[in-house]
Amino acid sequence: MKMHFCIPVSQQLPDALGGRYTLYSVYLDGFLFCRVRYSQLHRWNEQLRRVFGNCLPPFPPKYYLAMTTAMADERRDQLEQYLQNVTVDPNMLRSDVFVDFLKRVQLDTFGITTKKASLDIFLPDGRSIQAEILTSDTVERVLEVVSHKIGLCRELLGYFGLFLIRFYKEGKLSVMKKLADFELPYVSLRSSEVENCKVGLRKWYMDPSLDSMLMDCRAAVKLIYMQAIQDIEKEWAKPTQLQRQKLEALQKEDNQTKFLELSQEVQHYGYMQLDPCTCDYPEPGCGAILSVGNNEISCSITLPDNQTQDIIFQMNRVKCWQVTFLGTLLDTDGPQRTLNQNLELRFQYSEDSRWQWFVIYTKQAFLLSSCLKKMISEKMVKQAAENPEMQIEVPEQGKSKKYHIQQSQQSQSKDYSSFRPRKSKIKIAEVDCVLGNIKEEGL
């Protein structure tokens, strides 16, 4: 799937020879990822082409004359599309030439050199693990270090992820983003500029039934057990009074397996809950609490008369969605490091045999989009197991478990998500989640 790369802003800067060059600010999932020049990306494309040949997406051509404003905007759009399209192939994402370049530009952008460092990785029970790493270690490498320290089976790493999480004094937490495998956690944490932000280890799947895949690994069971307790304490998961009594008894016995079995029956178990936001349903300006998981978007909406209405949007009735940035990035100190203000996610939904758009205004729009994509991908993996025309790529031994679904020649791909600007001056190209062969009507 394509990733949420965008280049919403660029700057003209003087070079050492008295000329000027363009510096592009590249954002990933709403956070500043790096700043690069066209020449750097051009050299990177040439390196990738030597390895992967003509399967690469087209790269914007060089201009030998001065660019007009329209030409500069077009190049920025083309570079955006290139970054989005080049991330579709999982083999490319895991290649050294891909990862090494992105490691280097991340370090250079934020002025961090490669050196030994300690990074605290926070567990769901509040404890932290001190990982001895290099500042240039990727998420994939840091997960391997952490798994070794806690005894997590290496083949189960794909069920977990590292997240930027903001912790509040009153005990609440907010998941800001899921870190991509090629990101550098040390750099991402220090460049986030989010107060009380830490790197946390959480499970990364939206289908609660996938717990069953982890039950043979004691460390994995302990991790999801800790997260289940945390989710109940934070009221992300909502047990009934009777369920709560049974869960408390099982917790006292430290019967982790039975606790997780009962948790499967708890409302919103295994869901990702977002911070309070607003939506336009059933009317504009309504407050909302969103919980996402198990192939649904569950909304607790506060109406203007302070009454609460619970609405569930099933993923099999979602046709597509898009993230839109409504603001501006430039300020007196240059581009901001996050796109967490003035974001909306709108999705098209089938209701009463007609398609409608529903709009959610949330600073976690990119995280929400990632959760929706995760639910779609998990569904397609299940379909692939039942459909011989769809094949799942088996990663190399020792690599994190990832799925790549190859379509048959007869299947047609569909675009499910995009990232678009509301203002024409901030051109943000589509970040499409390209999927295919989903057979349910209207999806």
JSON list of N, CA, C and O in Angstrom, two decimals, residues 24-60:
[
{"chain": "A", "resi": 24, "resn": "TYR", "atom": "N", "xyz": [12.83, 20.67, -0.37]},
{"chain": "A", "resi": 24, "resn": "TYR", "atom": "CA", "xyz": [11.48, 20.12, -0.22]},
{"chain": "A", "resi": 24, "resn": "TYR", "atom": "C", "xyz": [11.32, 19.53, 1.19]},
{"chain": "A", "resi": 24, "resn": "TYR", "atom": "O", "xyz": [12.14, 18.73, 1.64]},
{"chain": "A", "resi": 25, "resn": "SER", "atom": "N", "xyz": [10.25, 19.92, 1.87]},
{"chain": "A", "resi": 25, "resn": "SER", "atom": "CA", "xyz": [9.93, 19.38, 3.19]},
{"chain": "A", "resi": 25, "resn": "SER", "atom": "C", "xyz": [9.00, 18.19, 3.01]},
{"chain": "A", "resi": 25, "resn": "SER", "atom": "O", "xyz": [7.85, 18.35, 2.59]},
{"chain": "A", "resi": 26, "resn": "VAL", "atom": "N", "xyz": [9.52, 17.00, 3.31]},
{"chain": "A", "resi": 26, "resn": "VAL", "atom": "CA", "xyz": [8.77, 15.76, 3.12]},
{"chain": "A", "resi": 26, "resn": "VAL", "atom": "C", "xyz": [8.17, 15.34, 4.45]},
{"chain": "A", "resi": 26, "resn": "VAL", "atom": "O", "xyz": [8.89, 15.19, 5.45]},
{"chain": "A", "resi": 27, "resn": "TYR", "atom": "N", "xyz": [6.86, 15.14, 4.46]},
{"chain": "A", "resi": 27, "resn": "TYR", "atom": "CA", "xyz": [6.15, 14.70, 5.66]},
{"chain": "A", "resi": 27, "resn": "TYR", "atom": "C", "xyz": [5.68, 13.26, 5.49]},
{"chain": "A", "resi": 27, "resn": "TYR", "atom": "O", "xyz": [5.30, 12.84, 4.40]},
{"chain": "A", "resi": 28, "resn": "LEU", "atom": "N", "xyz": [5.72, 12.52, 6.59]},
{"chain": "A", "resi": 28, "resn": "LEU", "atom": "CA", "xyz": [5.22, 11.15, 6.61]},
{"chain": "A", "resi": 28, "resn": "LEU", "atom": "C", "xyz": [4.23, 11.03, 7.76]},
{"chain": "A", "resi": 28, "resn": "LEU", "atom": "O", "xyz": [4.59, 11.29, 8.92]},
{"chain": "A", "resi": 29, "resn": "ASP", "atom": "N", "xyz": [3.01, 10.66, 7.45]},
{"chain": "A", "resi": 29, "resn": "ASP", "atom": "CA", "xyz": [1.95, 10.53, 8.45]},
{"chain": "A", "resi": 29, "resn": "ASP", "atom": "C", "xyz": [1.80, 11.81, 9.27]},
{"chain": "A", "resi": 29, "resn": "ASP", "atom": "O", "xyz": [1.54, 11.77, 10.48]},
{"chain": "A", "resi": 30, "resn": "GLY", "atom": "N", "xyz": [1.99, 12.95, 8.62]},
{"chain": "A", "resi": 30, "resn": "GLY", "atom": "CA", "xyz": [1.74, 14.22, 9.28]},
{"chain": "A", "resi": 30, "resn": "GLY", "atom": "C", "xyz": [2.92, 14.80, 10.04]},
{"chain": "A", "resi": 30, "resn": "GLY", "atom": "O", "xyz": [2.82, 15.90, 10.57]},
{"chain": "A", "resi": 31, "resn": "PHE", "atom": "N", "xyz": [4.05, 14.10, 10.10]},
{"chain": "A", "resi": 31, "resn": "PHE", "atom": "CA", "xyz": [5.24, 14.58, 10.81]},
{"chain": "A", "resi": 31, "resn": "PHE", "atom": "C", "xyz": [6.36, 14.81, 9.80]},
{"chain": "A", "resi": 31, "resn": "PHE", "atom": "O", "xyz": [6.54, 14.04, 8.87]},
{"chain": "A", "resi": 32, "resn": "LEU", "atom": "N", "xyz": [7.12, 15.89, 10.03]},
{"chain": "A", "resi": 32, "resn": "LEU", "atom": "CA", "xyz": [8.25, 16.17, 9.15]},
{"chain": "A", "resi": 32, "resn": "LEU", "atom": "C", "xyz": [9.22, 15.00, 9.18]},
{"chain": "A", "resi": 32, "resn": "LEU", "atom": "O", "xyz": [9.73, 14.63, 10.24]},
{"chain": "A", "resi": 33, "resn": "PHE", "atom": "N", "xyz": [9.48, 14.44, 8.02]},
{"chain": "A", "resi": 33, "resn": "PHE", "atom": "CA", "xyz": [10.34, 13.26, 7.90]},
{"chain": "A", "resi": 33, "resn": "PHE", "atom": "C", "xyz": [11.76, 13.66, 7.49]},
{"chain": "A", "resi": 33, "resn": "PHE", "atom": "O", "xyz": [12.74, 13.20, 8.07]},
{"chain": "A", "resi": 34, "resn": "CYS", "atom": "N", "xyz": [11.87, 14.53, 6.51]},
{"chain": "A", "resi": 34, "resn": "CYS", "atom": "CA", "xyz": [13.18, 14.99, 6.06]},
{"chain": "A", "resi": 34, "resn": "CYS", "atom": "C", "xyz": [13.01, 16.20, 5.17]},
{"chain": "A", "resi": 34, "resn": "CYS", "atom": "O", "xyz": [11.90, 16.53, 4.73]},
{"chain": "A", "resi": 35, "resn": "ARG", "atom": "N", "xyz": [14.13, 16.87, 4.89]},
{"chain": "A", "resi": 35, "resn": "ARG", "atom": "CA", "xyz": [14.19, 17.94, 3.88]},
{"chain": "A", "resi": 35, "resn": "ARG", "atom": "C", "xyz": [15.25, 17.54, 2.86]},
{"chain": "A", "resi": 35, "resn": "ARG", "atom": "O", "xyz": [16.38, 17.23, 3.24]},
{"chain": "A", "resi": 36, "resn": "VAL", "atom": "N", "xyz": [14.88, 17.56, 1.60]},
{"chain": "A", "resi": 36, "resn": "VAL", "atom": "CA", "xyz": [15.79, 17.09, 0.55]},
{"chain": "A", "resi": 36, "resn": "VAL", "atom": "C", "xyz": [15.73, 17.99, -0.67]},
{"chain": "A", "resi": 36, "resn": "VAL", "atom": "O", "xyz": [14.75, 18.70, -0.90]},
{"chain": "A", "resi": 37, "resn": "ARG", "atom": "N", "xyz": [16.80, 17.91, -1.46]},
{"chain": "A", "resi": 37, "resn": "ARG", "atom": "CA", "xyz": [16.86, 18.61, -2.72]},
{"chain": "A", "resi": 37, "resn": "ARG", "atom": "C", "xyz": [16.47, 17.65, -3.84]},
{"chain": "A", "resi": 37, "resn": "ARG", "atom": "O", "xyz": [16.58, 16.42, -3.70]},
{"chain": "A", "resi": 38, "resn": "TYR", "atom": "N", "xyz": [16.10, 18.21, -4.96]},
{"chain": "A", "resi": 38, "resn": "TYR", "atom": "CA", "xyz": [15.76, 17.40, -6.13]},
{"chain": "A", "resi": 38, "resn": "TYR", "atom": "C", "xyz": [16.95, 16.53, -6.54]},
{"chain": "A", "resi": 38, "resn": "TYR", "atom": "O", "xyz": [16.78, 15.35, -6.88]},
{"chain": "A", "resi": 39, "resn": "SER", "atom": "N", "xyz": [18.16, 17.10, -6.50]},
{"chain": "A", "resi": 39, "resn": "SER", "atom": "CA", "xyz": [19.34, 16.35, -6.93]},
{"chain": "A", "resi": 39, "resn": "SER", "atom": "C", "xyz": [19.57, 15.11, -6.08]},
{"chain": "A", "resi": 39, "resn": "SER", "atom": "O", "xyz": [20.01, 14.06, -6.58]},
{"chain": "A", "resi": 40, "resn": "GLN", "atom": "N", "xyz": [19.26, 15.19, -4.77]},
{"chain": "A", "resi": 40, "resn": "GLN", "atom": "CA", "xyz": [19.41, 14.02, -3.90]},
{"chain": "A", "resi": 40, "resn": "GLN", "atom": "C", "xyz": [18.42, 12.93, -4.29]},
{"chain": "A", "resi": 40, "resn": "GLN", "atom": "O", "xyz": [18.77, 11.75, -4.37]},
{"chain": "A", "resi": 41, "resn": "LEU", "atom": "N", "xyz": [17.18, 13.32, -4.53]},
{"chain": "A", "resi": 41, "resn": "LEU", "atom": "CA", "xyz": [16.16, 12.34, -4.92]},
{"chain": "A", "resi": 41, "resn": "LEU", "atom": "C", "xyz": [16.48, 11.76, -6.29]},
{"chain": "A", "resi": 41, "resn": "LEU", "atom": "O", "xyz": [16.23, 10.57, -6.55]},
{"chain": "A", "resi": 42, "resn": "HIS", "atom": "N", "xyz": [17.03, 12.58, -7.18]},
{"chain": "A", "resi": 42, "resn": "HIS", "atom": "CA", "xyz": [17.38, 12.10, -8.52]},
{"chain": "A", "resi": 42, "resn": "HIS", "atom": "C", "xyz": [18.46, 11.02, -8.44]},
{"chain": "A", "resi": 42, "resn": "HIS", "atom": "O", "xyz": [18.36, 9.97, -9.11]},
{"chain": "A", "resi": 43, "resn": "ARG", "atom": "N", "xyz": [19.50, 11.26, -7.65]},
{"chain": "A", "resi": 43, "resn": "ARG", "atom": "CA", "xyz": [20.56, 10.26, -7.49]},
{"chain": "A", "resi": 43, "resn": "ARG", "atom": "C", "xyz": [20.01, 8.98, -6.86]},
{"chain": "A", "resi": 43, "resn": "ARG", "atom": "O", "xyz": [20.40, 7.87, -7.25]},
{"chain": "A", "resi": 44, "resn": "TRP", "atom": "N", "xyz": [19.11, 9.13, -5.90]},
{"chain": "A", "resi": 44, "resn": "TRP", "atom": "CA", "xyz": [18.50, 7.97, -5.24]},
{"chain": "A", "resi": 44, "resn": "TRP", "atom": "C", "xyz": [17.69, 7.15, -6.25]},
{"chain": "A", "resi": 44, "resn": "TRP", "atom": "O", "xyz": [17.75, 5.93, -6.27]},
{"chain": "A", "resi": 45, "resn": "ASN", "atom": "N", "xyz": [16.95, 7.85, -7.10]},
{"chain": "A", "resi": 45, "resn": "ASN", "atom": "CA", "xyz": [16.17, 7.16, -8.12]},
{"chain": "A", "resi": 45, "resn": "ASN", "atom": "C", "xyz": [17.08, 6.36, -9.06]},
{"chain": "A", "resi": 45, "resn": "ASN", "atom": "O", "xyz": [16.74, 5.23, -9.45]},
{"chain": "A", "resi": 46, "resn": "GLU", "atom": "N", "xyz": [18.22, 6.95, -9.43]},
{"chain": "A", "resi": 46, "resn": "GLU", "atom": "CA", "xyz": [19.16, 6.23, -10.30]},
{"chain": "A", "resi": 46, "resn": "GLU", "atom": "C", "xyz": [19.69, 4.98, -9.62]},
{"chain": "A", "resi": 46, "resn": "GLU", "atom": "O", "xyz": [19.85, 3.93, -10.25]},
{"chain": "A", "resi": 47, "resn": "GLN", "atom": "N", "xyz": [19.96, 5.06, -8.32]},
{"chain": "A", "resi": 47, "resn": "GLN", "atom": "CA", "xyz": [20.42, 3.89, -7.57]},
{"chain": "A", "resi": 47, "resn": "GLN", "atom": "C", "xyz": [19.35, 2.82, -7.51]},
{"chain": "A", "resi": 47, "resn": "GLN", "atom": "O", "xyz": [19.62, 1.62, -7.70]},
{"chain": "A", "resi": 48, "resn": "LEU", "atom": "N", "xyz": [18.12, 3.24, -7.25]},
{"chain": "A", "resi": 48, "resn": "LEU", "atom": "CA", "xyz": [17.01, 2.27, -7.21]},
{"chain": "A", "resi": 48, "resn": "LEU", "atom": "C", "xyz": [16.80, 1.62, -8.57]},
{"chain": "A", "resi": 48, "resn": "LEU", "atom": "O", "xyz": [16.53, 0.42, -8.67]},
{"chain": "A", "resi": 49, "resn": "ARG", "atom": "N", "xyz": [16.96, 2.41, -9.63]},
{"chain": "A", "resi": 49, "resn": "ARG", "atom": "CA", "xyz": [16.71, 1.88, -10.97]},
{"chain": "A", "resi": 49, "resn": "ARG", "atom": "C", "xyz": [17.76, 0.82, -11.36]},
{"chain": "A", "resi": 49, "resn": "ARG", "atom": "O", "xyz": [17.45, -0.13, -12.07]},
{"chain": "A", "resi": 50, "resn": "ARG", "atom": "N", "xyz": [18.96, 0.98, -10.85]},
{"chain": "A", "resi": 50, "resn": "ARG", "atom": "CA", "xyz": [19.99, -0.01, -11.13]},
{"chain": "A", "resi": 50, "resn": "ARG", "atom": "C", "xyz": [19.65, -1.36, -10.47]},
{"chain": "A", "resi": 50, "resn": "ARG", "atom": "O", "xyz": [20.09, -2.41, -10.94]},
{"chain": "A", "resi": 51, "resn": "VAL", "atom": "N", "xyz": [18.90, -1.30, -9.37]},
{"chain": "A", "resi": 51, "resn": "VAL", "atom": "CA", "xyz": [18.55, -2.52, -8.65]},
{"chain": "A", "resi": 51, "resn": "VAL", "atom": "C", "xyz": [17.22, -3.09, -9.14]},
{"chain": "A", "resi": 51, "resn": "VAL", "atom": "O", "xyz": [17.10, -4.30, -9.38]},
{"chain": "A", "resi": 52, "resn": "PHE", "atom": "N", "xyz": [16.22, -2.22, -9.34]},
{"chain": "A", "resi": 52, "resn": "PHE", "atom": "CA", "xyz": [14.87, -2.69, -9.62]},
{"chain": "A", "resi": 52, "resn": "PHE", "atom": "C", "xyz": [14.44, -2.48, -11.07]},
{"chain": "A", "resi": 52, "resn": "PHE", "atom": "O", "xyz": [13.35, -2.93, -11.44]},
{"chain": "A", "resi": 53, "resn": "GLY", "atom": "N", "xyz": [15.24, -1.80, -11.85]},
{"chain": "A", "resi": 53, "resn": "GLY", "atom": "CA", "xyz": [14.93, -1.66, -13.26]},
{"chain": "A", "resi": 53, "resn": "GLY", "atom": "C", "xyz": [13.71, -0.80, -13.53]},
{"chain": "A", "resi": 53, "resn": "GLY", "atom": "O", "xyz": [13.46, 0.19, -12.84]},
{"chain": "A", "resi": 54, "resn": "ASN", "atom": "N", "xyz": [12.94, -1.20, -14.52]},
{"chain": "A", "resi": 54, "resn": "ASN", "atom": "CA", "xyz": [11.83, -0.37, -15.01]},
{"chain": "A", "resi": 54, "resn": "ASN", "atom": "C", "xyz": [10.56, -0.49, -14.18]},
{"chain": "A", "resi": 54, "resn": "ASN", "atom": "O", "xyz": [9.54, 0.10, -14.56]},
{"chain": "A", "resi": 55, "resn": "CYS", "atom": "N", "xyz": [10.59, -1.24, -13.08]},
{"chain": "A", "resi": 55, "resn": "CYS", "atom": "CA", "xyz": [9.38, -1.33, -12.26]},
{"chain": "A", "resi": 55, "resn": "CYS", "atom": "C", "xyz": [9.19, -0.09, -11.39]},
{"chain": "A", "resi": 55, "resn": "CYS", "atom": "O", "xyz": [8.16, 0.04, -10.71]},
{"chain": "A", "resi": 56, "resn": "LEU", "atom": "N", "xyz": [10.15, 0.82, -11.41]},
{"chain": "A", "resi": 56, "resn": "LEU", "atom": "CA", "xyz": [10.02, 2.06, -10.64]},
{"chain": "A", "resi": 56, "resn": "LEU", "atom": "C", "xyz": [9.00, 3.00, -11.27]},
{"chain": "A", "resi": 56, "resn": "LEU", "atom": "O", "xyz": [8.83, 3.00, -12.50]},
{"chain": "A", "resi": 57, "resn": "PRO", "atom": "N", "xyz": [8.34, 3.83, -10.46]},
{"chain": "A", "resi": 57, "resn": "PRO", "atom": "CA", "xyz": [7.45, 4.84, -11.04]},
{"chain": "A", "resi": 57, "resn": "PRO", "atom": "C", "xyz": [8.26, 5.91, -11.75]},
{"chain": "A", "resi": 57, "resn": "PRO", "atom": "O", "xyz": [9.47, 6.05, -11.51]},
{"chain": "A", "resi": 58, "resn": "PRO", "atom": "N", "xyz": [7.65, 6.69, -12.64]},
{"chain": "A", "resi": 58, "resn": "PRO", "atom": "CA", "xyz": [8.39, 7.74, -13.35]},
{"chain": "A", "resi": 58, "resn": "PRO", "atom": "C", "xyz": [8.90, 8.80, -12.40]},
{"chain": "A", "resi": 58, "resn": "PRO", "atom": "O", "xyz": [8.23, 9.16, -11.43]},
{"chain": "A", "resi": 59, "resn": "PHE", "atom": "N", "xyz": [10.10, 9.30, -12.69]},
{"chain": "A", "resi": 59, "resn": "PHE", "atom": "CA", "xyz": [10.72, 10.35, -11.87]},
{"chain": "A", "resi": 59, "resn": "PHE", "atom": "C", "xyz": [10.65, 11.67, -12.63]},
{"chain": "A", "resi": 59, "resn": "PHE", "atom": "O", "xyz": [10.85, 11.70, -13.84]},
{"chain": "A", "resi": 60, "resn": "PRO", "atom": "N", "xyz": [10.37, 12.78, -11.94]},
{"chain": "A", "resi": 60, "resn": "PRO", "atom": "CA", "xyz": [10.26, 14.08, -12.63]},
{"chain": "A", "resi": 60, "resn": "PRO", "atom": "C", "xyz": [11.55, 14.41, -13.38]},
{"chain": "A", "resi": 60, "resn": "PRO", "atom": "O", "xyz": [12.65, 14.23, -12.86]}
]
